[in-house]
Coordinates of C-alpha atoms in Angstrom, one line a residue:
Chain K
M1 CA -8.8 3.3 37.6
S2 CA -12.4 3.3 36.1
L3 CA -13.3 3.9 32.8
D4 CA -15.1 7.5 33.5
A5 CA -11.5 8.5 35.2
I6 CA -9.8 7.3 31.9
Y7 CA -12.5 9.1 29.8
Q8 CA -12.1 12.9 31.9
K9 CA -8.4 12.5 31.4
L10 CA -8.6 11.4 27.8
T11 CA -10.9 14.8 27.3
Q12 CA -8.2 17.0 28.8
I13 CA -5.4 15.2 26.7
L14 CA -7.3 15.3 23.8
Q15 CA -8.4 19.6 23.9
N16 CA -4.6 20.2 24.5
V17 CA -3.7 18.0 21.7
F18 CA -5.9 19.5 19.1
D19 CA -6.2 22.7 21.2
D20 CA -9.8 22.5 21.2
D21 CA -11.8 23.2 24.8
S22 CA -14.7 22.0 22.9
L23 CA -13.8 18.4 22.6
V24 CA -14.9 15.9 25.0
A25 CA -13.8 12.4 24.9
R26 CA -16.7 10.0 24.0
P27 CA -16.6 6.2 22.6
D28 CA -17.7 7.1 19.8
L29 CA -15.6 9.7 18.7
T30 CA -13.3 8.9 15.7
A31 CA -10.6 10.8 13.9
D32 CA -12.9 12.3 11.1
Q33 CA -14.7 14.0 13.4
V34 CA -12.2 16.3 14.6
D35 CA -10.3 18.5 12.8
G36 CA -6.8 18.2 12.0
W37 CA -6.4 14.4 13.3
D38 CA -4.3 13.0 10.9
S39 CA -1.6 9.9 11.9
F40 CA 0.8 12.8 12.9
A41 CA -1.8 14.2 15.4
H42 CA -2.3 10.0 16.2
L43 CA 0.4 9.8 17.4
R44 CA 1.3 13.3 19.5
L45 CA -2.1 11.6 20.7
I46 CA -0.6 8.6 21.6
F47 CA 2.9 9.8 23.0
A48 CA 0.7 12.2 25.6
V49 CA -1.9 9.3 26.7
E50 CA 1.4 7.4 27.1
K51 CA 2.8 9.9 28.8
A52 CA -0.5 10.2 31.1
F53 CA -1.4 6.7 31.9
G54 CA 2.2 6.1 32.1
V55 CA 1.7 2.4 29.4
N56 CA 3.1 1.9 26.4
F57 CA 1.5 1.1 23.6
A58 CA 2.1 -2.0 20.4
A59 CA 2.9 -0.8 17.1
S60 CA -0.3 -2.7 15.8
Q61 CA -2.1 -1.8 18.7
I62 CA -1.8 1.7 17.6
A63 CA -2.9 0.7 14.2
S64 CA -6.0 -0.7 15.1
L65 CA -8.0 1.8 17.2
Q66 CA -10.8 3.0 15.2
N67 CA -12.4 5.7 18.0
V68 CA -12.0 6.8 21.4
G69 CA -13.8 4.2 23.0
D70 CA -10.7 1.3 21.5
L71 CA -8.6 3.9 23.0
A72 CA -10.0 4.1 26.5
T73 CA -10.0 0.2 26.5
L74 CA -6.8 -0.3 25.1
I75 CA -5.7 2.2 28.4
N76 CA -8.1 0.2 31.0
S77 CA -6.2 -3.2 29.9
K78 CA -3.0 -1.6 30.3
V79 CA -3.9 0.0 33.5
A80 CA -5.7 -2.5 35.5
Chain X
M1 CA 1.7 -19.5 -13.5
N2 CA 0.5 -15.7 -14.1
V3 CA -1.8 -14.0 -12.7
P4 CA -4.0 -13.0 -13.9
S5 CA -4.3 -15.4 -16.4
F6 CA -7.3 -18.0 -17.7
E7 CA -4.7 -20.3 -16.4
F8 CA -4.8 -19.1 -12.7
L9 CA -8.6 -18.5 -12.9
G10 CA -8.6 -22.6 -14.0
F11 CA -7.0 -23.2 -11.1
A12 CA -8.1 -21.2 -8.6
T13 CA -12.0 -22.5 -9.8
V14 CA -10.5 -25.8 -8.9
V15 CA -9.3 -24.8 -5.5
A16 CA -12.4 -23.1 -4.6
A17 CA -14.8 -26.0 -5.0
L18 CA -12.4 -28.3 -3.3
I19 CA -12.0 -25.8 -0.4
N20 CA -16.5 -24.8 0.0
I21 CA -16.5 -28.9 0.1
S22 CA -16.4 -28.1 4.2
N23 CA -16.6 -25.4 6.7
A24 CA -14.1 -26.9 9.1
A25 CA -10.8 -25.0 9.6
P26 CA -8.8 -27.7 9.4
W27 CA -10.2 -28.8 5.8
R28 CA -10.0 -25.6 4.4
R29 CA -6.0 -24.9 5.7
S30 CA -4.9 -28.1 4.1
I31 CA -6.3 -27.3 0.9
L32 CA -5.3 -24.0 0.5
L33 CA -1.8 -25.3 1.7
L34 CA -2.0 -27.8 -0.8
A35 CA -2.9 -24.8 -3.7
N36 CA -0.3 -22.4 -2.1
I37 CA 2.1 -25.4 -2.7
G38 CA 1.1 -26.1 -6.1
F39 CA 1.1 -22.3 -7.3
V40 CA 4.9 -21.5 -5.8
L41 CA 5.7 -25.4 -7.6
T42 CA 4.6 -23.6 -11.0
F43 CA 7.8 -21.3 -10.8
T44 CA 10.4 -23.6 -10.4
H45 CA 12.4 -26.4 -12.3
S46 CA 13.5 -27.8 -9.1
P47 CA 12.7 -27.9 -5.6
L48 CA 15.7 -27.0 -5.2
Q49 CA 14.9 -23.0 -6.0
L50 CA 12.9 -23.2 -2.9
V51 CA 15.6 -23.4 -0.7
P52 CA 16.6 -20.0 -0.3
F53 CA 13.0 -18.6 -0.1
G54 CA 12.2 -20.9 2.1
G55 CA 14.9 -20.4 4.9
L56 CA 13.4 -16.6 4.5
L57 CA 10.0 -18.4 6.0
V58 CA 11.7 -20.9 8.5
L59 CA 14.2 -18.1 10.6
G60 CA 10.8 -15.9 10.4
Y61 CA 8.8 -18.7 11.9
A62 CA 11.7 -19.8 14.4
G63 CA 12.3 -16.1 15.1
M64 CA 8.7 -15.4 15.9
K65 CA 8.2 -18.5 18.3
L66 CA 11.5 -17.2 19.9
V67 CA 10.4 -14.3 20.4
E68 CA 7.0 -15.1 21.8
V69 CA 9.1 -17.1 25.0
H70 CA 11.7 -14.8 25.4
K71 CA 11.3 -11.0 25.6
N72 CA 14.9 -10.4 24.8
K73 CA 15.0 -6.9 23.3
A74 CA 18.8 -8.0 22.0
V75 CA 18.0 -11.0 20.5
F76 CA 15.1 -9.1 19.2
I77 CA 17.0 -6.8 17.2
V78 CA 19.7 -9.3 15.8
L79 CA 16.7 -11.2 14.5
L80 CA 15.8 -8.1 12.9
A81 CA 18.4 -7.1 11.1
A82 CA 19.5 -10.6 10.2
L83 CA 15.7 -10.5 8.5
I84 CA 16.4 -7.6 6.8
F85 CA 19.7 -9.1 5.8
L86 CA 18.4 -12.4 4.7
F87 CA 16.3 -10.4 3.1
C88 CA 18.4 -8.1 1.0
L89 CA 20.8 -10.5 0.2
L90 CA 18.3 -12.8 -1.7
K91 CA 16.9 -9.6 -3.5
Q92 CA 20.6 -8.6 -4.6
Y93 CA 20.5 -5.3 -3.4
T94 CA 23.3 -3.4 -4.6
F95 CA 24.5 -2.1 -1.3
V96 CA 25.1 -5.9 -0.8
P97 CA 29.0 -7.7 -1.6
H98 CA 28.5 -9.1 -5.0
A99 CA 30.7 -12.2 -3.4
L100 CA 28.0 -12.6 -0.6
F101 CA 25.4 -13.4 -3.9
L102 CA 24.2 -16.4 -4.1
Q103 CA 25.5 -17.8 -7.2
I104 CA 22.3 -20.3 -8.0
V105 CA 18.9 -19.7 -9.7
Y106 CA 16.1 -19.7 -6.7
F107 CA 12.5 -18.4 -6.3
T108 CA 11.7 -14.8 -5.3
V109 CA 8.7 -14.2 -6.8
G110 CA 6.5 -12.1 -4.2
M111 CA 9.5 -12.4 -1.4
S112 CA 8.6 -8.6 -0.5
Y113 CA 5.2 -9.5 0.2
V114 CA 6.4 -12.4 2.1
F115 CA 9.1 -10.2 4.1
F116 CA 6.2 -7.4 5.1
R117 CA 4.7 -10.4 6.5
V118 CA 7.4 -12.0 8.2
L119 CA 7.9 -9.1 9.8
H120 CA 5.1 -8.2 10.9
L121 CA 4.6 -11.1 12.7
V122 CA 8.2 -11.3 14.5
I123 CA 7.2 -7.5 15.4
D124 CA 3.8 -8.4 17.2
A125 CA 5.2 -11.4 18.9
Y126 CA 7.8 -9.9 20.8
Q127 CA 5.0 -6.4 21.2
D128 CA 2.4 -9.6 22.4
A129 CA 0.2 -8.5 20.3
L130 CA -0.9 -10.9 18.1
P131 CA -4.6 -13.0 18.8
D132 CA -3.4 -15.8 18.9
R133 CA -0.3 -18.5 18.8
V134 CA 0.6 -18.5 15.3
G135 CA 0.1 -22.2 14.3
L136 CA 2.7 -23.7 11.1
L137 CA 0.3 -24.6 8.8
S138 CA -1.9 -21.1 9.6
Y139 CA 2.4 -19.4 9.1
A140 CA 2.4 -21.1 5.7
N141 CA -0.7 -20.3 4.6
Y142 CA -0.5 -16.9 5.7
T143 CA 2.7 -16.0 4.7
L144 CA 2.4 -18.2 0.9
N145 CA -1.6 -17.5 0.1
F146 CA -1.4 -17.7 -4.2
T147 CA -3.9 -15.2 -3.9
S148 CA -2.0 -12.5 -2.9
L149 CA 1.8 -14.1 -2.9
V150 CA 2.9 -12.1 -6.6
S151 CA 2.4 -8.7 -6.1
G152 CA 0.3 -8.1 -2.3
P153 CA -1.9 -7.0 -0.9
I154 CA -0.1 -6.6 2.4
Q155 CA -2.5 -8.3 4.4
L156 CA -2.1 -8.3 8.4
Y157 CA -2.7 -11.6 10.1
P158 CA -5.6 -10.7 12.8
D159 CA -7.6 -10.3 9.2
Y160 CA -6.5 -13.1 7.2
L161 CA -7.0 -15.3 10.1
R162 CA -10.4 -14.2 10.8
T163 CA -11.3 -15.4 7.1
E164 CA -9.1 -18.1 6.8
S165 CA -10.5 -20.4 9.8
V166 CA -12.5 -18.0 12.3
Q167 CA -15.0 -16.7 10.0
P168 CA -14.9 -17.1 6.5
A169 CA -16.7 -14.6 4.5
A170 CA -19.7 -15.5 3.3
L171 CA -20.3 -16.5 -0.1
D172 CA -24.0 -15.4 -0.7
Q173 CA -25.5 -14.5 -4.6
A174 CA -24.8 -11.4 -4.1
A175 CA -20.8 -11.9 -3.2
V176 CA -20.7 -13.6 -6.3
G177 CA -21.8 -11.1 -8.6
R178 CA -19.4 -8.7 -6.7
A179 CA -16.7 -11.0 -7.0
L180 CA -16.9 -11.8 -10.5
E181 CA -17.8 -8.0 -11.1
R182 CA -14.5 -7.4 -9.7
I183 CA -12.5 -10.2 -11.7
V184 CA -13.7 -9.5 -15.0
A185 CA -12.8 -5.6 -14.4
G186 CA -9.1 -6.6 -12.9
F187 CA -9.1 -8.6 -16.2
F188 CA -10.0 -5.9 -18.6
K189 CA -7.5 -2.9 -16.7
V190 CA -5.1 -5.5 -17.1
S191 CA -5.2 -7.2 -20.4
V192 CA -6.7 -4.6 -22.1
L193 CA -6.7 -0.7 -20.7
S194 CA -3.0 -1.6 -19.3
P195 CA -1.1 -2.8 -22.7
L196 CA -2.8 0.0 -24.6
L197 CA -1.3 2.6 -22.2
F198 CA 2.0 1.1 -22.3
Y199 CA 1.9 1.0 -26.2
A200 CA 1.2 4.7 -25.8
Q201 CA 3.9 5.0 -23.4
T202 CA 6.5 3.1 -25.6
V203 CA 5.3 5.2 -28.9
V204 CA 5.5 8.5 -27.2
V205 CA 9.2 7.8 -26.0
H206 CA 10.2 6.5 -29.3
A207 CA 8.5 9.7 -31.0
L208 CA 10.8 12.0 -29.0
T209 CA 13.3 13.0 -31.2
P210 CA 15.2 16.3 -32.0
H211 CA 13.5 17.0 -34.9
L212 CA 10.6 17.9 -32.9
S213 CA 8.7 21.4 -33.2
P214 CA 9.1 22.9 -30.0
A215 CA 5.2 22.7 -29.8
Q216 CA 5.3 19.4 -30.0
R217 CA 8.7 18.6 -27.9
V218 CA 5.8 20.2 -25.1
V219 CA 3.5 18.1 -25.7
D220 CA 5.3 15.1 -25.9
G221 CA 7.5 15.6 -22.9
A222 CA 4.2 15.9 -20.6
L223 CA 2.6 12.7 -22.5
V224 CA 6.0 10.8 -21.5
L225 CA 5.4 12.0 -17.6
S226 CA 2.1 11.4 -17.5
I227 CA 1.1 8.5 -18.6
F228 CA 3.2 6.0 -17.0
P229 CA 2.1 6.9 -13.4
V230 CA -2.1 6.1 -15.2
Y231 CA -0.6 3.3 -16.8
V232 CA 0.4 2.1 -13.5
Y233 CA -2.5 2.6 -11.5
I234 CA -4.3 0.7 -14.2
N235 CA -2.4 -2.2 -14.1
F236 CA -2.3 -2.7 -10.3
S237 CA -5.4 -1.3 -9.3
G238 CA -6.2 -3.9 -11.9
Y239 CA -4.3 -6.9 -10.2
M240 CA -6.0 -6.0 -6.9
D241 CA -9.2 -6.2 -8.4
F242 CA -8.5 -10.0 -10.1
V243 CA -7.1 -11.4 -6.9
I244 CA -9.7 -9.4 -4.3
G245 CA -12.4 -11.3 -6.7
T246 CA -10.6 -14.5 -6.8
A247 CA -10.1 -15.0 -3.1
R248 CA -13.9 -14.1 -2.1
F249 CA -14.4 -17.5 -3.9
L250 CA -12.0 -19.5 -1.4
R251 CA -14.5 -17.4 1.3
L252 CA -11.0 -15.4 2.2
E253 CA -10.8 -11.4 2.1
L254 CA -8.3 -9.5 1.0
P255 CA -7.9 -5.7 2.1
E256 CA -8.1 -2.8 -0.7
N257 CA -5.3 -1.4 -2.3
F258 CA -6.2 1.5 -4.0
N259 CA -9.0 4.1 -3.4
R260 CA -9.2 6.7 -6.3
P261 CA -5.7 7.8 -5.5
F262 CA -5.4 10.8 -8.2
I263 CA -8.4 12.4 -6.7
A264 CA -6.2 13.4 -3.6
T265 CA -5.3 16.5 -2.8
S266 CA -1.6 16.2 -1.5
F267 CA 1.2 13.8 -1.7
I268 CA 0.4 12.6 1.8
E269 CA -3.5 12.0 1.4
F270 CA -2.4 10.5 -2.2
W271 CA -0.2 7.5 -0.2
G272 CA -3.4 7.3 2.0
R273 CA -5.2 6.4 -1.4
W274 CA -2.1 4.5 -3.3
H275 CA -0.7 0.8 -2.4
M276 CA -3.0 1.3 1.0
T277 CA -1.1 -2.3 2.4
L278 CA 2.2 -0.7 2.0
S279 CA 2.0 2.6 3.3
N280 CA -0.4 1.1 6.5
W281 CA 2.6 -1.2 7.2
L282 CA 5.1 1.4 7.1
K283 CA 3.0 3.5 9.0
T284 CA 2.4 0.7 11.4
Y285 CA 6.6 -0.5 11.9
V286 CA 8.1 2.5 10.8
Y287 CA 6.7 5.6 10.9
S288 CA 5.1 5.4 14.1
P289 CA 7.3 3.5 16.6
L290 CA 9.8 6.2 15.3
L291 CA 8.5 9.1 15.7
L292 CA 6.9 8.2 19.1
S293 CA 10.7 7.5 19.8
L294 CA 12.0 10.7 18.6
M295 CA 9.1 12.2 20.6
R296 CA 10.2 10.2 23.6
R297 CA 13.7 11.3 23.2
F298 CA 13.1 14.9 22.6
P299 CA 10.3 15.7 24.2
S300 CA 9.5 19.6 23.2
R301 CA 5.9 20.4 21.9
S302 CA 7.1 22.7 19.5
A303 CA 9.8 20.1 17.7
E304 CA 7.0 17.5 17.6
P305 CA 6.2 19.2 13.9
Y306 CA 9.3 18.9 13.0
L307 CA 10.1 15.7 13.4
G308 CA 7.1 14.6 12.2
V309 CA 8.1 16.1 9.2
F310 CA 11.2 14.0 9.2
V311 CA 10.0 10.7 10.0
Y312 CA 7.9 11.5 7.2
F313 CA 10.7 11.9 5.2
V314 CA 12.8 8.6 6.2
T315 CA 9.3 6.4 5.7
F316 CA 8.8 7.5 2.2
F317 CA 12.5 7.2 1.6
L318 CA 12.0 4.0 2.7
I319 CA 9.5 3.0 0.5
G320 CA 11.4 4.3 -2.8
L321 CA 14.4 2.0 -1.6
W322 CA 12.0 -0.9 -1.4
H323 CA 11.2 -0.5 -4.8
G324 CA 14.5 -1.5 -6.3
R325 CA 18.0 -2.3 -5.9
T326 CA 19.8 0.5 -7.9
S327 CA 20.9 4.1 -7.4
M328 CA 17.8 5.3 -9.9
F329 CA 15.7 4.0 -6.6
V330 CA 17.5 5.9 -3.9
V331 CA 16.6 9.3 -5.8
F332 CA 13.2 7.7 -6.7
G333 CA 12.7 7.0 -2.5
V334 CA 14.4 10.9 -2.1
L335 CA 12.0 12.3 -4.4
L336 CA 9.0 10.6 -2.5
G337 CA 10.7 11.6 0.9
L338 CA 11.0 15.0 -0.3
G339 CA 7.1 15.3 -1.5
V340 CA 5.3 13.8 1.4
S341 CA 7.9 16.1 4.0
V342 CA 7.7 19.2 2.3
N343 CA 3.9 18.9 2.3
K344 CA 3.7 18.5 6.4
L345 CA 6.0 21.2 6.1
H346 CA 3.4 23.2 4.4
Q347 CA 0.6 22.2 6.4
I348 CA 2.7 23.4 9.5
L349 CA 3.4 26.8 8.3
L350 CA 0.6 27.4 6.8
T351 CA -1.8 26.4 10.0
Q352 CA 0.8 28.8 12.1
L353 CA 0.6 31.1 10.0
L354 CA -3.4 31.8 8.7
G355 CA -4.7 29.3 11.7
A356 CA -6.6 26.3 11.8
A357 CA -9.7 27.9 10.4
R358 CA -8.3 29.6 8.0
Y359 CA -6.0 27.1 6.6
R360 CA -9.5 24.6 6.5
A361 CA -11.3 27.1 4.8
L362 CA -8.5 27.5 1.7
R363 CA -8.6 23.8 1.7
A364 CA -12.0 23.5 1.2
N365 CA -11.5 26.0 -1.6
S366 CA -12.4 24.2 -5.5
F367 CA -9.4 26.4 -7.0
Y368 CA -6.7 25.3 -4.4
A369 CA -8.1 21.8 -4.3
A370 CA -7.6 21.8 -8.3
A371 CA -4.1 23.5 -8.0
S372 CA -3.2 20.9 -5.1
R373 CA -4.4 18.0 -6.7
G374 CA -2.4 18.9 -10.0
L375 CA 0.9 18.9 -8.3
T376 CA 0.5 16.3 -6.7
F377 CA 0.2 14.1 -9.8
W378 CA 2.8 15.9 -11.3
W379 CA 4.9 15.3 -8.3
F380 CA 4.3 12.0 -8.2
A381 CA 5.0 11.7 -12.2
F382 CA 8.0 13.5 -11.9
A383 CA 9.3 10.8 -9.2
M384 CA 8.4 8.1 -11.2
L385 CA 10.5 9.0 -13.8
W386 CA 13.4 7.1 -11.7
F387 CA 11.1 4.1 -10.9
W388 CA 10.1 3.4 -14.8
S389 CA 13.4 4.8 -16.7
S390 CA 17.1 4.5 -16.4
W391 CA 20.3 7.9 -16.5
V392 CA 20.8 6.6 -20.0
Q393 CA 17.3 7.6 -20.6
L394 CA 16.6 10.1 -18.4
A395 CA 19.8 12.3 -19.8
E396 CA 18.6 11.5 -23.4
F397 CA 15.1 13.2 -22.8
A398 CA 16.5 16.0 -20.7
R399 CA 18.9 16.6 -24.1
I400 CA 16.1 15.8 -26.9
L401 CA 13.8 18.7 -24.9
G402 CA 15.6 21.0 -23.5
A403 CA 15.2 23.0 -20.6
P404 CA 12.7 25.4 -22.0
A405 CA 10.2 22.7 -23.0
V406 CA 11.1 20.6 -19.6
L407 CA 9.3 23.6 -18.1
L408 CA 6.3 24.0 -20.3
A409 CA 6.0 20.6 -20.1
T410 CA 5.8 20.8 -16.4
G411 CA 3.4 23.6 -16.5
L412 CA 0.9 21.7 -18.7
V413 CA 1.3 18.3 -16.6
L414 CA 0.4 20.5 -13.6
S415 CA -2.7 22.5 -15.3
S416 CA -4.1 19.6 -17.7
A417 CA -4.1 17.5 -14.2
A418 CA -5.9 19.7 -12.3
L419 CA -8.7 20.2 -15.0
L420 CA -8.8 16.7 -15.8
L421 CA -8.8 15.4 -12.3
T422 CA -10.8 17.8 -10.5
G423 CA -13.6 16.8 -13.8
L424 CA -13.1 13.2 -13.1
K425 CA -14.0 13.2 -9.7
Y426 CA -17.0 15.2 -10.0
L427 CA -17.7 12.1 -12.9
E428 CA -16.9 9.7 -10.4
E429 CA -19.5 11.5 -8.1
S430 CA -22.1 11.5 -10.2
W431 CA -21.6 8.4 -11.3
L432 CA -21.8 7.1 -7.6
T433 CA -25.1 8.9 -7.5
L434 CA -26.1 7.8 -10.9
T435 CA -25.7 3.7 -10.0
G436 CA -26.5 3.9 -6.2
A437 CA -29.2 1.9 -4.8
G438 CA -32.4 1.9 -6.7
S439 CA -31.3 3.5 -9.5
P440 CA -32.1 1.4 -13.3
L441 CA -27.8 1.5 -13.6
A442 CA -27.8 -0.6 -10.5
S443 CA -29.5 -3.4 -11.3
R444 CA -27.8 -6.8 -11.6
Y445 CA -29.1 -7.2 -15.1
V446 CA -27.2 -3.8 -16.5
R447 CA -24.2 -4.9 -14.4
A448 CA -24.2 -8.6 -15.7
A449 CA -25.0 -7.3 -19.7
W450 CA -22.0 -4.6 -18.8
C451 CA -19.6 -7.3 -17.0
T452 CA -20.1 -9.6 -20.0
T453 CA -19.8 -7.0 -22.1
L454 CA -16.2 -6.6 -20.8
A455 CA -15.6 -10.2 -20.7
V456 CA -16.0 -10.4 -24.3
V457 CA -14.2 -7.6 -24.9
V458 CA -11.3 -9.6 -22.7
V459 CA -11.5 -12.8 -24.1
S460 CA -11.5 -11.3 -27.8
V461 CA -8.2 -9.3 -26.8
A462 CA -6.7 -12.7 -25.9
V463 CA -7.6 -14.6 -28.8
I464 CA -6.4 -11.8 -31.0
L465 CA -3.3 -11.5 -29.4
N466 CA -2.6 -15.0 -28.8
A467 CA -0.3 -14.0 -26.4
P468 CA 1.0 -14.8 -22.8
S469 CA -1.4 -13.1 -20.5
A470 CA -0.7 -9.3 -19.3
H471 CA 2.7 -8.4 -17.5
I472 CA 2.1 -7.1 -14.0
V473 CA 4.5 -4.0 -13.3
Y474 CA 4.8 -4.7 -9.4
K475 CA 5.3 -9.0 -10.1
A476 CA 9.0 -7.6 -10.0
F477 CA 9.1 -6.7 -6.4

């Protein structure tokens, strides 16, 4: 799967999880920039990503994500 | 050897001088290992006292290697259970049968912090999430790092490895200056401010008698409730300043453990600012896996927030239990769990009721934020009663104060904390603006003069008191 396709799918997931149609997945997007992105919302996002991409993340991988770019790279490494 | 103390500073200075002779990783690791062993030995009279602690470390290392090679879920679970049981046994938790306890004196300093490090390595090894194979030398240095052995912070292995061998933190003039400032500030907090607060707490507790006037009961009740959390913060954050500064001279970077916790406007935010390395550890290895596992088991979008509430409770209940072995700490855990879970439930319900935008506007309201800050401090202070007192003391407080004074003291703490902590927040922000880059107050001469003054006060107090170095609250864990 290409990175572009991953970002497209991530955009849909972000919009769905945060109930905000204006959200667009981009590499530098961080939790601070999205209202309501706390540790609970982070896990809802991870859960949605795991379901959508058919992957599983390790505990420390989830904790080390700094931005959407890190998430996309991690997904890419799992689906490649 | 006590941390912080002049003795410890002397020891760390020698280690720093030796470690900085060469940049070669084997040299740095070897010196650090010798320092770590030397430091641990200062707590014991016989090497035999180290055997049980060593057993925990050996089991952790062997287990990590085992699950690294054999990704067997059953083996992994048995190993985790064995590590947790061994830890509870060595820490002599009351729910472990007394007959199983080792009937010898053995070394336990920093065992809880080492336990978190070992558990993290085993879990990450099983999940293939470690950056590299962990060598024995790095393992020993990571788990026993003398700068963070006694009371943390709980650093994760990849962060430790980066500065221990891969990319040691630079030690230029600016870094030396900042590190010295942290050491002096930490020493001042632990040796001067925290004994004063502890003394104030002791005086207020002893002054509680049935003969007090009703107004005095309210004021003293409020002081009994409020001084201890401030004392713990000054004591523990001072210790952190001291060890973070000291580690920089070894070119190691330790993570921050506090970020102005009392300005938090919710109990959940508070735990993102207080003992952050412990909170982050539990978020990573308890909260996230448990919540994800429940989400997978009960896949309902509407149920997710309530699963979150439940998992918040479990995680913080465990934090409470970790702090001690008695029934007091069970209640402490329940109160912490209630604090975060009710806080989360409140967020969910208000978001549903008002909508995200109006709830956001409410949170931004200064009065609401100040009231939330007061409530957060009060609940933490209330929970801390089970941290520092006993059932007998609590019954005595309740008997002397009586229900009306307790209620009024609660109101006094809530309103005073809302007012004072909001004032503190604005003062801190003004101070940060005043001391920003380019300000005369930020000049190195002013900072050097300030640090020298603090250092003189610390040395003077040490000479006048002529007593062992200050007690660190979290050394017991």
